[in-house]
Amino acid sequence: MKGVYQHICSLIGVRKQLALLLDPEKQSMVDLKHVLWLAENSPVTMILVGGSLVNSDMDSFIEHVKQYTKLPVVLFPGSAQQFSPNADGILLLSLISGRNPEFLIGNHVQVAYKLKQSGIEIIPTGYILVESGGTTSVQYMSNTMPIPSGKSDIAVATALAGEQLGLKMIYLEAGSGAVNPVPADLIKQVKSEISIPLIVGGGLRSSSQINAAFEAGASIVVLGNGIEKNPELLSQI
Ligand code: 1GP
């Protein structure tokens, strides 16, 4: 199989791509077998695994996920502790909207050797938090301020700087369970300035919100809470 990043890039402009976010702490809330069956029969192209607070064993969770799907499983770590060599890849997130050195480079230094030894695919990703109508877990846990949702010029310049630094994807994040998703106009403006894939997530709970994100230019839309609450949403998209 092609690498995950190459696979994502090859599908851009060909079809819409969803990423299903599974939080190991909330595994009891979903029927994993059923959700992954729905994912296999939907536009989902990868499974993301991670969360703000993960105490469960990532190795066994990913093993469990892989029993039910052939989709690539990619780590979406909320902290340096969230690692498993069982994953196919990792979104190596640098929180470029924030000014907390630990989330820009500190955590990365701590896990650099472990990542190299594991041999898993590394996808360097510029992570941009956008204000979404309330304090989100990611905002609180990272101790960073999101970019105000009305300041798309700052979001665009941040994404552009990420691309210029050599990051391979930009992730526009409203935060898990966000009151308001990233505004379509902001997605559109960021998309028009960058040439790397654009991931959008946070607070997307309906087909119309998901379609609006795609229409604005998202290459990949991430769904977490929306699927935990209503797995059938996957078959409606
Ligand atoms: C969170 O963008 C993801 O990091 C998904 O958010 O859980 O709100 O879908 P939701």
mmCIF file of N, CA and C in Angstrom, residues 79-175:
data_model
loop_
_atom_site.group_PDB
_atom_site.id
_atom_site.type_symbol
_atom_site.label_atom_id
_atom_site.label_comp_id
_atom_site.label_asym_id
_atom_site.label_seq_id
_atom_site.Cartn_x
_atom_site.Cartn_y
_atom_site.Cartn_z
ATOM 1 N N SER A 79 -0.956 14.472 23.402
ATOM 2 C CA SER A 79 0.235 14.693 24.227
ATOM 3 C C SER A 79 1.316 13.733 23.752
ATOM 4 N N ALA A 80 2.541 13.930 24.261
ATOM 5 C CA ALA A 80 3.679 13.105 23.846
ATOM 6 C C ALA A 80 3.519 11.651 24.286
ATOM 7 N N GLN A 81 2.638 11.416 25.274
ATOM 8 C CA GLN A 81 2.458 10.039 25.770
ATOM 9 C C GLN A 81 1.593 9.201 24.824
ATOM 10 N N GLN A 82 0.871 9.857 23.935
ATOM 11 C CA GLN A 82 -0.070 9.112 23.084
ATOM 12 C C GLN A 82 0.641 8.584 21.839
ATOM 13 N N PHE A 83 1.284 7.431 22.039
ATOM 14 C CA PHE A 83 2.025 6.843 20.928
ATOM 15 C C PHE A 83 1.815 5.337 20.911
ATOM 16 N N SER A 84 1.784 4.781 19.708
ATOM 17 C CA SER A 84 1.782 3.328 19.583
ATOM 18 C C SER A 84 2.420 2.951 18.256
ATOM 19 N N PRO A 85 3.365 2.006 18.276
ATOM 20 C CA PRO A 85 3.968 1.563 17.016
ATOM 21 C C PRO A 85 2.986 0.763 16.165
ATOM 22 N N ASN A 86 1.815 0.426 16.732
ATOM 23 C CA ASN A 86 0.812 -0.323 15.967
ATOM 24 C C ASN A 86 0.105 0.541 14.928
ATOM 25 N N ALA A 87 0.249 1.875 15.063
ATOM 26 C CA ALA A 87 -0.412 2.764 14.091
ATOM 27 C C ALA A 87 0.358 2.744 12.774
ATOM 28 N N ASP A 88 -0.328 3.172 11.715
ATOM 29 C CA ASP A 88 0.333 3.242 10.405
ATOM 30 C C ASP A 88 1.078 4.560 10.241
ATOM 31 N N GLY A 89 0.640 5.564 10.962
ATOM 32 C CA GLY A 89 1.279 6.868 10.825
ATOM 33 C C GLY A 89 0.916 7.764 11.988
ATOM 34 N N ILE A 90 1.492 8.955 11.967
ATOM 35 C CA ILE A 90 1.185 9.936 13.013
ATOM 36 C C ILE A 90 1.098 11.327 12.388
ATOM 37 N N LEU A 91 0.069 12.072 12.785
ATOM 38 C CA LEU A 91 0.046 13.492 12.450
ATOM 39 C C LEU A 91 0.947 14.151 13.489
ATOM 40 N N LEU A 92 2.135 14.516 13.084
ATOM 41 C CA LEU A 92 3.064 15.148 14.020
ATOM 42 C C LEU A 92 2.686 16.623 14.074
ATOM 43 N N LEU A 93 1.870 16.937 15.090
ATOM 44 C CA LEU A 93 1.241 18.257 15.155
ATOM 45 C C LEU A 93 2.167 19.294 15.767
ATOM 46 N N SER A 94 2.285 20.427 15.098
ATOM 47 C CA SER A 94 2.920 21.574 15.731
ATOM 48 C C SER A 94 1.822 22.629 15.842
ATOM 49 N N LEU A 95 1.565 23.073 17.065
ATOM 50 C CA LEU A 95 0.417 23.964 17.304
ATOM 51 C C LEU A 95 0.843 25.395 16.954
ATOM 52 N N ILE A 96 0.775 25.696 15.651
ATOM 53 C CA ILE A 96 1.379 26.945 15.164
ATOM 54 C C ILE A 96 0.511 28.187 15.413
ATOM 55 N N SER A 97 -0.745 27.978 15.826
ATOM 56 C CA SER A 97 -1.549 29.161 16.181
ATOM 57 C C SER A 97 -1.189 29.628 17.588
ATOM 58 N N GLY A 98 -0.520 28.787 18.364
ATOM 59 C CA GLY A 98 -0.206 29.113 19.751
ATOM 60 C C GLY A 98 1.236 29.553 19.915
ATOM 61 N N ARG A 99 1.553 29.963 21.111
ATOM 62 C CA ARG A 99 2.920 30.396 21.411
ATOM 63 C C ARG A 99 3.436 29.657 22.634
ATOM 64 N N ASN A 100 3.020 28.378 22.713
ATOM 65 C CA ASN A 100 3.497 27.525 23.797
ATOM 66 C C ASN A 100 4.601 26.633 23.224
ATOM 67 N N PRO A 101 5.864 26.863 23.652
ATOM 68 C CA PRO A 101 6.975 26.118 23.036
ATOM 69 C C PRO A 101 6.847 24.604 23.151
ATOM 70 N N GLU A 102 6.179 24.114 24.217
ATOM 71 C CA GLU A 102 6.043 22.660 24.371
ATOM 72 C C GLU A 102 5.247 22.046 23.224
ATOM 73 N N PHE A 103 4.247 22.785 22.758
ATOM 74 C CA PHE A 103 3.394 22.248 21.685
ATOM 75 C C PHE A 103 3.892 22.650 20.299
ATOM 76 N N LEU A 104 4.895 23.531 20.269
ATOM 77 C CA LEU A 104 5.507 23.881 18.979
ATOM 78 C C LEU A 104 6.667 22.930 18.679
ATOM 79 N N ILE A 105 7.492 22.626 19.719
ATOM 80 C CA ILE A 105 8.681 21.798 19.484
ATOM 81 C C ILE A 105 9.072 20.922 20.679
ATOM 82 N N GLY A 106 8.703 21.320 21.894
ATOM 83 C CA GLY A 106 9.179 20.612 23.101
ATOM 84 C C GLY A 106 8.802 19.134 23.130
ATOM 85 N N ASN A 107 7.522 18.837 22.938
ATOM 86 C CA ASN A 107 7.063 17.443 22.964
ATOM 87 C C ASN A 107 7.699 16.627 21.841
ATOM 88 N N HIS A 108 7.957 17.293 20.743
ATOM 89 C CA HIS A 108 8.514 16.617 19.566
ATOM 90 C C HIS A 108 9.930 16.126 19.852
ATOM 91 N N VAL A 109 10.684 16.955 20.594
ATOM 92 C CA VAL A 109 12.055 16.574 20.952
ATOM 93 C C VAL A 109 12.003 15.329 21.845
ATOM 94 N N GLN A 110 11.046 15.310 22.759
ATOM 95 C CA GLN A 110 10.945 14.168 23.683
ATOM 96 C C GLN A 110 10.684 12.840 22.975
ATOM 97 N N VAL A 111 9.943 12.885 21.889
ATOM 98 C CA VAL A 111 9.567 11.605 21.248
ATOM 99 C C VAL A 111 10.332 11.336 19.946
ATOM 100 N N ALA A 112 11.273 12.217 19.589
ATOM 101 C CA ALA A 112 11.925 12.108 18.281
ATOM 102 C C ALA A 112 12.588 10.739 18.062
ATOM 103 N N TYR A 113 13.353 10.259 19.056
ATOM 104 C CA TYR A 113 14.033 8.968 18.873
ATOM 105 C C TYR A 113 13.048 7.817 18.808
ATOM 106 N N LYS A 114 12.039 7.908 19.681
ATOM 107 C CA LYS A 114 11.025 6.842 19.702
ATOM 108 C C LYS A 114 10.333 6.746 18.345
ATOM 109 N N LEU A 115 10.018 7.913 17.783
ATOM 110 C CA LEU A 115 9.355 7.924 16.466
ATOM 111 C C LEU A 115 10.258 7.323 15.404
ATOM 112 N N LYS A 116 11.529 7.718 15.437
ATOM 113 C CA LYS A 116 12.465 7.221 14.412
ATOM 114 C C LYS A 116 12.579 5.700 14.493
ATOM 115 N N GLN A 117 12.710 5.200 15.714
ATOM 116 C CA GLN A 117 12.879 3.752 15.889
ATOM 117 C C GLN A 117 11.638 2.968 15.474
ATOM 118 N N SER A 118 10.474 3.589 15.643
ATOM 119 C CA SER A 118 9.235 2.856 15.338
ATOM 120 C C SER A 118 9.049 2.645 13.836
ATOM 121 N N GLY A 119 9.604 3.567 13.055
ATOM 122 C CA GLY A 119 9.476 3.453 11.603
ATOM 123 C C GLY A 119 8.100 3.837 11.076
ATOM 124 N N ILE A 120 7.196 4.345 11.933
ATOM 125 C CA ILE A 120 5.874 4.685 11.404
ATOM 126 C C ILE A 120 5.960 5.968 10.566
ATOM 127 N N GLU A 121 5.000 6.097 9.670
ATOM 128 C CA GLU A 121 5.020 7.258 8.766
ATOM 129 C C GLU A 121 4.723 8.546 9.539
ATOM 130 N N ILE A 122 5.553 9.541 9.317
ATOM 131 C CA ILE A 122 5.382 10.818 10.030
ATOM 132 C C ILE A 122 4.838 11.855 9.055
ATOM 133 N N ILE A 123 3.729 12.466 9.435
ATOM 134 C CA ILE A 123 3.128 13.502 8.586
ATOM 135 C C ILE A 123 3.155 14.819 9.372
ATOM 136 N N PRO A 124 4.153 15.665 9.124
ATOM 137 C CA PRO A 124 4.252 16.924 9.866
ATOM 138 C C PRO A 124 3.076 17.837 9.515
ATOM 139 N N THR A 125 2.345 18.244 10.549
ATOM 140 C CA THR A 125 1.080 18.952 10.333
ATOM 141 C C THR A 125 1.009 20.234 11.162
ATOM 142 N N GLY A 126 0.696 21.329 10.495
ATOM 143 C CA GLY A 126 0.518 22.607 11.197
ATOM 144 C C GLY A 126 -0.886 22.651 11.775
ATOM 145 N N TYR A 127 -0.968 22.735 13.099
ATOM 146 C CA TYR A 127 -2.261 22.645 13.796
ATOM 147 C C TYR A 127 -2.676 24.058 14.203
ATOM 148 N N ILE A 128 -3.830 24.480 13.712
ATOM 149 C CA ILE A 128 -4.279 25.863 13.932
ATOM 150 C C ILE A 128 -5.621 25.846 14.651
ATOM 151 N N LEU A 129 -5.645 26.374 15.866
ATOM 152 C CA LEU A 129 -6.907 26.448 16.618
ATOM 153 C C LEU A 129 -7.623 27.729 16.256
ATOM 154 N N VAL A 130 -8.945 27.583 16.033
ATOM 155 C CA VAL A 130 -9.773 28.741 15.715
ATOM 156 C C VAL A 130 -10.846 28.870 16.786
ATOM 157 N N GLU A 131 -11.061 30.055 17.226
ATOM 158 C CA GLU A 131 -12.047 30.322 18.285
ATOM 159 C C GLU A 131 -13.425 29.820 17.834
ATOM 160 N N SER A 132 -14.151 29.161 18.763
ATOM 161 C CA SER A 132 -15.367 28.472 18.326
ATOM 162 C C SER A 132 -16.551 28.649 19.275
ATOM 163 N N GLY A 133 -16.568 29.730 20.031
ATOM 164 C CA GLY A 133 -17.743 30.015 20.854
ATOM 165 C C GLY A 133 -17.665 29.500 22.277
ATOM 166 N N GLY A 134 -16.498 29.100 22.731
ATOM 167 C CA GLY A 134 -16.349 28.630 24.112
ATOM 168 C C GLY A 134 -14.966 28.040 24.291
ATOM 169 N N THR A 135 -14.572 27.839 25.538
ATOM 170 C CA THR A 135 -13.242 27.251 25.782
ATOM 171 C C THR A 135 -13.298 25.761 25.469
ATOM 172 N N THR A 136 -12.393 25.300 24.606
ATOM 173 C CA THR A 136 -12.371 23.879 24.236
ATOM 174 C C THR A 136 -11.278 23.167 25.039
ATOM 175 N N SER A 137 -11.380 21.822 25.073
ATOM 176 C CA SER A 137 -10.377 21.033 25.807
ATOM 177 C C SER A 137 -8.980 21.308 25.266
ATOM 178 N N VAL A 138 -8.859 21.365 23.955
ATOM 179 C CA VAL A 138 -7.530 21.532 23.356
ATOM 180 C C VAL A 138 -6.936 22.888 23.720
ATOM 181 N N GLN A 139 -7.798 23.887 23.767
ATOM 182 C CA GLN A 139 -7.339 25.238 24.148
ATOM 183 C C GLN A 139 -6.839 25.226 25.597
ATOM 184 N N TYR A 140 -7.639 24.596 26.465
ATOM 185 C CA TYR A 140 -7.281 24.561 27.883
ATOM 186 C C TYR A 140 -6.019 23.722 28.104
ATOM 187 N N MET A 141 -6.001 22.536 27.511
ATOM 188 C CA MET A 141 -4.881 21.624 27.753
ATOM 189 C C MET A 141 -3.568 22.132 27.150
ATOM 190 N N SER A 142 -3.662 22.849 26.033
ATOM 191 C CA SER A 142 -2.430 23.331 25.389
ATOM 192 C C SER A 142 -2.006 24.691 25.931
ATOM 193 N N ASN A 143 -2.904 25.290 26.725
ATOM 194 C CA ASN A 143 -2.611 26.617 27.275
ATOM 195 C C ASN A 143 -2.228 27.606 26.165
ATOM 196 N N THR A 144 -3.019 27.584 25.091
ATOM 197 C CA THR A 144 -2.793 28.524 23.988
ATOM 198 C C THR A 144 -4.107 29.221 23.641
ATOM 199 N N MET A 145 -3.960 30.378 23.034
ATOM 200 C CA MET A 145 -5.164 31.104 22.590
ATOM 201 C C MET A 145 -5.481 30.744 21.151
ATOM 202 N N PRO A 146 -6.749 30.476 20.850
ATOM 203 C CA PRO A 146 -7.096 30.231 19.441
ATOM 204 C C PRO A 146 -7.097 31.545 18.668
ATOM 205 N N ILE A 147 -7.038 31.434 17.352
ATOM 206 C CA ILE A 147 -7.138 32.626 16.509
ATOM 207 C C ILE A 147 -8.616 33.050 16.492
ATOM 208 N N PRO A 148 -8.921 34.338 16.705
ATOM 209 C CA PRO A 148 -10.340 34.752 16.654
ATOM 210 C C PRO A 148 -10.959 34.382 15.305
ATOM 211 N N SER A 149 -12.206 33.883 15.349
ATOM 212 C CA SER A 149 -12.815 33.369 14.105
ATOM 213 C C SER A 149 -13.015 34.457 13.055
ATOM 214 N N GLY A 150 -13.061 35.721 13.504
ATOM 215 C CA GLY A 150 -13.220 36.809 12.528
ATOM 216 C C GLY A 150 -11.899 37.313 11.960
ATOM 217 N N LYS A 151 -10.789 36.756 12.413
ATOM 218 C CA LYS A 151 -9.468 37.231 11.962
ATOM 219 C C LYS A 151 -8.876 36.251 10.960
ATOM 220 N N SER A 152 -9.552 36.130 9.820
ATOM 221 C CA SER A 152 -9.080 35.145 8.845
ATOM 222 C C SER A 152 -7.709 35.509 8.282
ATOM 223 N N ASP A 153 -7.375 36.822 8.277
ATOM 224 C CA ASP A 153 -6.050 37.209 7.764
ATOM 225 C C ASP A 153 -4.939 36.584 8.616
ATOM 226 N N ILE A 154 -5.173 36.497 9.929
ATOM 227 C CA ILE A 154 -4.153 35.890 10.803
ATOM 228 C C ILE A 154 -4.086 34.377 10.548
ATOM 229 N N ALA A 155 -5.256 33.762 10.374
ATOM 230 C CA ALA A 155 -5.284 32.316 10.098
ATOM 231 C C ALA A 155 -4.563 32.017 8.781
ATOM 232 N N VAL A 156 -4.797 32.845 7.769
ATOM 233 C CA VAL A 156 -4.166 32.619 6.459
ATOM 234 C C VAL A 156 -2.646 32.756 6.585
ATOM 235 N N ALA A 157 -2.190 33.821 7.246
ATOM 236 C CA ALA A 157 -0.744 34.033 7.378
ATOM 237 C C ALA A 157 -0.101 32.904 8.186
ATOM 238 N N THR A 158 -0.834 32.397 9.185
ATOM 239 C CA THR A 158 -0.307 31.300 10.018
ATOM 240 C C THR A 158 -0.169 30.024 9.174
ATOM 241 N N ALA A 159 -1.206 29.736 8.392
ATOM 242 C CA ALA A 159 -1.163 28.539 7.538
ATOM 243 C C ALA A 159 -0.033 28.656 6.506
ATOM 244 N N LEU A 160 0.092 29.834 5.947
ATOM 245 C CA LEU A 160 1.140 30.067 4.943
ATOM 246 C C LEU A 160 2.521 29.880 5.563
ATOM 247 N N ALA A 161 2.702 30.412 6.754
ATOM 248 C CA ALA A 161 3.998 30.251 7.449
ATOM 249 C C ALA A 161 4.265 28.766 7.696
ATOM 250 N N GLY A 162 3.221 28.017 8.044
ATOM 251 C CA GLY A 162 3.375 26.572 8.259
ATOM 252 C C GLY A 162 3.842 25.882 6.987
ATOM 253 N N GLU A 163 3.235 26.247 5.880
ATOM 254 C CA GLU A 163 3.637 25.655 4.596
ATOM 255 C C GLU A 163 5.083 26.042 4.273
ATOM 256 N N GLN A 164 5.422 27.304 4.513
ATOM 257 C CA GLN A 164 6.787 27.760 4.213
ATOM 258 C C GLN A 164 7.827 27.073 5.098
ATOM 259 N N LEU A 165 7.399 26.639 6.285
ATOM 260 C CA LEU A 165 8.318 25.916 7.172
ATOM 261 C C LEU A 165 8.486 24.455 6.743
ATOM 262 N N GLY A 166 7.714 24.021 5.772
ATOM 263 C CA GLY A 166 7.858 22.660 5.264
ATOM 264 C C GLY A 166 6.849 21.670 5.814
ATOM 265 N N LEU A 167 5.864 22.150 6.583
ATOM 266 C CA LEU A 167 4.826 21.247 7.087
ATOM 267 C C LEU A 167 4.024 20.721 5.895
ATOM 268 N N LYS A 168 3.533 19.485 6.031
ATOM 269 C CA LYS A 168 2.912 18.840 4.857
ATOM 270 C C LYS A 168 1.406 18.976 4.800
ATOM 271 N N MET A 169 0.784 19.334 5.936
ATOM 272 C CA MET A 169 -0.665 19.553 5.936
ATOM 273 C C MET A 169 -0.971 20.665 6.934
ATOM 274 N N ILE A 170 -2.125 21.284 6.735
ATOM 275 C CA ILE A 170 -2.626 22.249 7.708
ATOM 276 C C ILE A 170 -3.943 21.698 8.253
ATOM 277 N N TYR A 171 -4.097 21.759 9.584
ATOM 278 C CA TYR A 171 -5.321 21.280 10.239
ATOM 279 C C TYR A 171 -5.977 22.483 10.915
ATOM 280 N N LEU A 172 -7.142 22.881 10.393
ATOM 281 C CA LEU A 172 -7.915 23.968 11.015
ATOM 282 C C LEU A 172 -8.867 23.343 12.017
ATOM 283 N N GLU A 173 -8.679 23.674 13.269
ATOM 284 C CA GLU A 173 -9.377 22.984 14.365
ATOM 285 C C GLU A 173 -10.240 23.942 15.185
ATOM 286 N N ALA A 174 -11.540 23.617 15.275
ATOM 287 C CA ALA A 174 -12.413 24.392 16.167
ATOM 288 C C ALA A 174 -12.387 23.800 17.574
ATOM 289 N N GLY A 175 -11.948 22.532 17.680
ATOM 290 C CA GLY A 175 -11.927 21.851 18.984
ATOM 291 C C GLY A 175 -13.025 20.813 19.037
#
